[in-house]
Amino acid sequence: MFARSKDKETIAVWIFVVVNSVSALLFAAGHIPATVAMFGGLNTLVLVRCFLLNGISGMVFGWLYQKLGLQYAMMAHALGHAFHHVIFVYFLL
């Protein structure tokens, strides 16, 4: 954030890794209410699942944002939800 200039390539790699990791954790934390609604409660295993799966997705979306831009990260997020719902409906109905 503080080392950013007009050229994207001048950002140190460690800054990107730290910022992307923190944002991935916040992204995963934002999905806790949906996880509670899906599982009907919250325990340690469900919380670990939420942070692991959404954290990995958040890292990928952060990488897409850094390399390609916000629109690609948002499209990947939307397509991830669409894919999840199609698979969910296919296997449960």
Coordinates of N, CA, C and O in Angstrom, one line a residue:
M1 N 0.8 -1.2 0.0 CA 0.0 0.0 0.0 C 0.9 1.2 0.0 O 0.6 2.2 -0.8
F2 N 1.9 1.3 0.8 CA 2.7 2.5 0.9 C 3.8 2.5 -0.1 O 4.3 3.6 -0.4
A3 N 4.2 1.3 -0.7 CA 5.3 1.3 -1.6 C 4.7 1.4 -3.1 O 5.5 1.3 -4.0
R4 N 3.5 1.6 -3.2 CA 2.9 1.6 -4.6 C 3.2 2.9 -5.3 O 3.1 4.0 -4.8
S5 N 3.6 2.7 -6.5 CA 3.8 3.8 -7.4 C 2.9 3.6 -8.7 O 2.1 2.7 -8.7
K6 N 3.2 4.4 -9.7 CA 2.4 4.2 -10.9 C 2.7 2.9 -11.6 O 1.9 2.4 -12.4
D7 N 3.9 2.3 -11.4 CA 4.3 1.1 -12.0 C 4.0 -0.1 -11.1 O 4.5 -0.1 -10.0
K8 N 3.1 -1.0 -11.5 CA 2.8 -2.1 -10.6 C 3.9 -3.0 -10.2 O 4.0 -3.6 -9.2
E9 N 4.9 -3.1 -11.1 CA 6.0 -4.0 -10.9 C 7.0 -3.6 -9.8 O 7.9 -4.3 -9.4
T10 N 6.8 -2.4 -9.2 CA 7.8 -1.9 -8.2 C 7.3 -2.4 -6.8 O 8.1 -2.1 -5.8
I11 N 6.2 -3.0 -6.7 CA 5.8 -3.5 -5.3 C 6.6 -4.7 -5.0 O 6.7 -5.6 -5.8
A12 N 7.2 -4.7 -3.8 CA 8.0 -5.8 -3.4 C 7.1 -7.1 -3.2 O 5.9 -6.9 -2.8
V13 N 7.6 -8.2 -3.5 CA 6.8 -9.5 -3.4 C 6.3 -9.7 -2.0 O 5.2 -10.2 -1.8
W14 N 7.2 -9.5 -1.0 CA 6.8 -9.7 0.4 C 5.6 -8.9 0.8 O 4.7 -9.3 1.6
I15 N 5.5 -7.7 0.2 CA 4.3 -6.8 0.6 C 3.1 -7.4 0.0 O 2.0 -7.5 0.7
F16 N 3.1 -7.9 -1.3 CA 2.0 -8.5 -1.9 C 1.6 -9.8 -1.1 O 0.4 -10.0 -0.9
V17 N 2.5 -10.6 -0.7 CA 2.2 -11.8 0.0 C 1.5 -11.5 1.4 O 0.5 -12.1 1.7
V18 N 2.0 -10.5 2.1 CA 1.4 -10.2 3.4 C 0.0 -9.6 3.2 O -0.9 -10.0 3.9
V19 N -0.1 -8.7 2.3 CA -1.4 -8.0 2.1 C -2.4 -9.0 1.6 O -3.6 -9.0 2.0
N20 N -2.0 -9.9 0.6 CA -2.9 -10.9 0.1 C -3.3 -11.9 1.2 O -4.5 -12.3 1.2
S21 N -2.4 -12.3 2.1 CA -2.8 -13.2 3.1 C -3.8 -12.6 4.1 O -4.7 -13.2 4.5
V22 N -3.5 -11.3 4.5 CA -4.5 -10.6 5.4 C -5.8 -10.5 4.7 O -6.9 -10.7 5.4
S23 N -5.9 -10.1 3.5 CA -7.1 -9.9 2.8 C -7.9 -11.3 2.6 O -9.1 -11.3 2.7
A24 N -7.1 -12.3 2.4 CA -7.7 -13.7 2.3 C -8.3 -14.1 3.6 O -9.4 -14.7 3.6
L25 N -7.7 -13.8 4.7 CA -8.3 -14.1 6.0 C -9.6 -13.3 6.3 O -10.5 -13.8 6.8
L26 N -9.5 -12.0 5.9 CA -10.7 -11.2 6.0 C -11.9 -11.7 5.1 O -13.0 -11.7 5.4
F27 N -11.5 -12.1 3.9 CA -12.4 -12.7 2.9 C -13.1 -13.9 3.5 O -14.3 -14.1 3.5
A28 N -12.3 -14.8 4.1 CA -12.8 -16.0 4.8 C -13.7 -15.6 6.0 O -14.8 -16.3 6.1
A29 N -13.3 -14.7 6.8 CA -14.1 -14.3 7.9 C -15.5 -13.7 7.5 O -16.5 -13.9 8.1
G30 N -15.5 -13.1 6.3 CA -16.7 -12.5 5.8 C -17.7 -13.6 5.4 O -18.9 -13.4 5.2
H31 N -17.2 -14.8 5.2 CA -18.1 -15.9 4.8 C -18.5 -16.8 6.0 O -19.2 -17.8 5.8
I32 N -18.2 -16.4 7.2 CA -18.6 -17.2 8.4 C -20.2 -17.2 8.5 O -20.7 -18.3 8.8
P33 N -20.9 -16.1 8.3 CA -22.4 -16.1 8.4 C -23.0 -17.1 7.4 O -23.9 -17.9 7.8
A34 N -22.5 -17.2 6.2 CA -23.0 -18.1 5.2 C -22.7 -19.6 5.6 O -23.5 -20.5 5.4
T35 N -21.5 -19.8 6.2 CA -21.1 -21.1 6.7 C -22.0 -21.6 7.9 O -22.5 -22.7 7.9
V36 N -22.3 -20.6 8.8 CA -23.2 -20.9 9.9 C -24.6 -21.3 9.3 O -25.3 -22.2 9.8
A37 N -25.1 -20.5 8.4 CA -26.4 -20.8 7.8 C -26.4 -22.1 7.1 O -27.4 -22.8 7.1
M38 N -25.3 -22.5 6.4 CA -25.3 -23.7 5.7 C -25.2 -25.0 6.6 O -25.9 -26.0 6.4
F39 N -24.4 -24.9 7.7 CA -24.3 -26.0 8.6 C -25.1 -25.9 9.8 O -25.2 -26.9 10.6
G40 N -25.8 -24.9 10.0 CA -26.7 -24.8 11.2 C -26.1 -24.5 12.5 O -26.7 -24.6 13.5
G41 N -24.8 -24.2 12.5 CA -24.1 -24.0 13.7 C -22.6 -23.8 13.4 O -22.2 -23.9 12.2
L42 N -21.9 -23.6 14.5 CA -20.4 -23.4 14.3 C -19.7 -24.2 15.3 O -19.9 -24.1 16.5
N43 N -18.7 -25.0 14.9 CA -17.8 -25.7 15.7 C -16.4 -25.5 15.2 O -16.2 -24.9 14.1
T44 N -15.4 -26.1 15.8 CA -14.0 -25.9 15.3 C -13.8 -26.4 13.9 O -13.2 -25.8 13.1
L45 N -14.3 -27.6 13.6 CA -14.1 -28.2 12.3 C -14.8 -27.4 11.2 O -14.2 -27.1 10.2
V46 N -16.0 -26.9 11.5 CA -16.6 -26.1 10.5 C -15.9 -24.7 10.3 O -15.8 -24.2 9.2
L47 N -15.4 -24.2 11.4 CA -14.7 -22.9 11.3 C -13.3 -23.1 10.5 O -13.0 -22.3 9.7
V48 N -12.6 -24.2 10.8 CA -11.4 -24.5 10.0 C -11.7 -24.7 8.5 O -11.0 -24.2 7.7
R49 N -12.8 -25.4 8.2 CA -13.2 -25.6 6.9 C -13.5 -24.3 6.2 O -13.1 -24.0 5.1
C50 N -14.2 -23.4 6.9 CA -14.5 -22.1 6.3 C -13.3 -21.3 6.0 O -13.1 -20.7 4.9
F51 N -12.3 -21.2 6.9 CA -11.1 -20.4 6.7 C -10.2 -21.1 5.7 O -9.5 -20.4 4.9
L52 N -10.1 -22.4 5.7 CA -9.3 -23.1 4.7 C -9.8 -22.9 3.3 O -9.0 -22.4 2.4
L53 N -11.0 -23.3 3.1 CA -11.5 -23.2 1.7 C -11.7 -21.7 1.2 O -11.3 -21.4 0.1
N54 N -12.2 -20.9 2.0 CA -12.4 -19.5 1.6 C -11.1 -18.7 1.6 O -10.9 -17.8 0.8
G55 N -10.1 -19.1 2.5 CA -8.8 -18.5 2.5 C -8.0 -18.8 1.2 O -7.4 -18.0 0.6
I56 N -8.1 -20.1 0.8 CA -7.4 -20.5 -0.5 C -8.1 -19.7 -1.7 O -7.4 -19.2 -2.5
S57 N -9.4 -19.6 -1.7 CA -10.1 -18.9 -2.7 C -9.7 -17.4 -2.7 O -9.4 -16.8 -3.7
G58 N -9.6 -16.9 -1.5 CA -9.2 -15.5 -1.3 C -7.8 -15.2 -1.8 O -7.5 -14.1 -2.4
M59 N -6.9 -16.1 -1.6 CA -5.5 -16.0 -2.2 C -5.5 -16.0 -3.7 O -4.9 -15.2 -4.3
V60 N -6.3 -16.9 -4.3 CA -6.4 -16.9 -5.7 C -7.0 -15.6 -6.3 O -6.6 -15.0 -7.2
F61 N -8.1 -15.1 -5.6 CA -8.7 -13.9 -6.1 C -7.8 -12.7 -5.9 O -7.8 -11.8 -6.7
G62 N -7.0 -12.7 -4.9 CA -6.0 -11.6 -4.7 C -5.0 -11.6 -5.7 O -4.5 -10.6 -6.2
W63 N -4.5 -12.8 -6.1 CA -3.5 -13.0 -7.2 C -4.1 -12.5 -8.5 O -3.5 -11.8 -9.2
L64 N -5.4 -12.9 -8.8 CA -6.0 -12.4 -10.0 C -6.2 -10.9 -10.0 O -6.0 -10.2 -11.0
Y65 N -6.5 -10.3 -8.8 CA -6.6 -8.9 -8.7 C -5.3 -8.2 -9.0 O -5.2 -7.2 -9.8
Q66 N -4.2 -8.7 -8.5 CA -2.9 -8.1 -8.7 C -2.4 -8.3 -10.1 O -1.8 -7.3 -10.7
K67 N -2.7 -9.4 -10.7 CA -2.2 -9.6 -12.1 C -3.1 -9.1 -13.2 O -2.6 -8.5 -14.2
L68 N -4.4 -9.2 -13.0 CA -5.3 -8.9 -14.1 C -6.2 -7.7 -13.8 O -6.7 -7.1 -14.8
G69 N -6.6 -7.5 -12.6 CA -7.5 -6.4 -12.2 C -8.7 -6.9 -11.4 O -8.9 -8.1 -11.3
L70 N -9.4 -5.9 -10.9 CA -10.5 -6.2 -10.0 C -11.6 -7.0 -10.8 O -12.3 -7.9 -10.2
Q71 N -11.9 -6.6 -12.0 CA -13.0 -7.3 -12.7 C -12.8 -8.8 -12.9 O -13.8 -9.5 -12.8
Y72 N -11.6 -9.2 -13.1 CA -11.3 -10.7 -13.2 C -11.5 -11.4 -11.8 O -12.0 -12.5 -11.8
A73 N -11.0 -10.7 -10.8 CA -11.2 -11.3 -9.4 C -12.7 -11.4 -9.1 O -13.2 -12.4 -8.5
M74 N -13.5 -10.4 -9.5 CA -14.9 -10.4 -9.2 C -15.6 -11.5 -10.0 O -16.5 -12.2 -9.5
M75 N -15.2 -11.6 -11.3 CA -15.8 -12.6 -12.2 C -15.5 -14.0 -11.6 O -16.4 -14.9 -11.6
A76 N -14.3 -14.2 -11.2 CA -13.9 -15.5 -10.6 C -14.7 -15.9 -9.4 O -15.1 -17.0 -9.2
H77 N -14.9 -14.9 -8.5 CA -15.7 -15.0 -7.3 C -17.2 -15.4 -7.7 O -17.7 -16.4 -7.1
A78 N -17.7 -14.7 -8.6 CA -19.1 -15.0 -9.0 C -19.2 -16.3 -9.7 O -20.2 -17.1 -9.4
L79 N -18.3 -16.7 -10.5 CA -18.3 -18.0 -11.2 C -18.1 -19.1 -10.1 O -18.7 -20.2 -10.3
G80 N -17.3 -18.9 -9.1 CA -17.1 -19.8 -8.1 C -18.4 -20.1 -7.3 O -18.7 -21.3 -7.0
H81 N -19.2 -19.1 -7.0 CA -20.5 -19.2 -6.4 C -21.4 -20.0 -7.3 O -22.2 -20.8 -6.9
A82 N -21.5 -19.6 -8.6 CA -22.4 -20.2 -9.5 C -22.0 -21.7 -9.6 O -22.9 -22.6 -9.6
F83 N -20.8 -22.0 -9.8 CA -20.3 -23.4 -9.9 C -20.7 -24.2 -8.6 O -21.2 -25.3 -8.7
H84 N -20.5 -23.6 -7.4 CA -20.8 -24.2 -6.2 C -22.3 -24.5 -6.1 O -22.8 -25.6 -5.7
H85 N -23.2 -23.6 -6.5 CA -24.6 -23.8 -6.4 C -25.1 -24.9 -7.4 O -26.0 -25.6 -7.1
V86 N -24.5 -24.9 -8.6 CA -24.9 -25.9 -9.6 C -24.5 -27.3 -9.0 O -25.3 -28.2 -9.1
I87 N -23.3 -27.5 -8.5 CA -22.9 -28.8 -7.9 C -23.8 -29.1 -6.7 O -24.2 -30.3 -6.6
F88 N -24.1 -28.1 -5.9 CA -24.9 -28.3 -4.7 C -26.3 -28.9 -5.1 O -26.8 -29.8 -4.6
V89 N -26.9 -28.2 -6.1 CA -28.2 -28.6 -6.5 C -28.2 -30.0 -7.2 O -29.1 -30.8 -7.0
Y90 N -27.2 -30.2 -8.0 CA -27.0 -31.5 -8.7 C -26.9 -32.7 -7.8 O -27.5 -33.7 -8.0
F91 N -26.2 -32.5 -6.7 CA -25.9 -33.7 -5.8 C -27.0 -33.8 -4.7 O -27.1 -34.9 -4.1
L92 N -27.8 -32.8 -4.5 CA -28.8 -32.9 -3.4 C -30.2 -33.0 -3.9 O -31.1 -33.4 -3.2
L93 N -30.4 -32.8 -5.2 CA -31.8 -33.0 -5.7 C -31.9 -34.1 -6.7 O -31.1 -34.7 -7.2

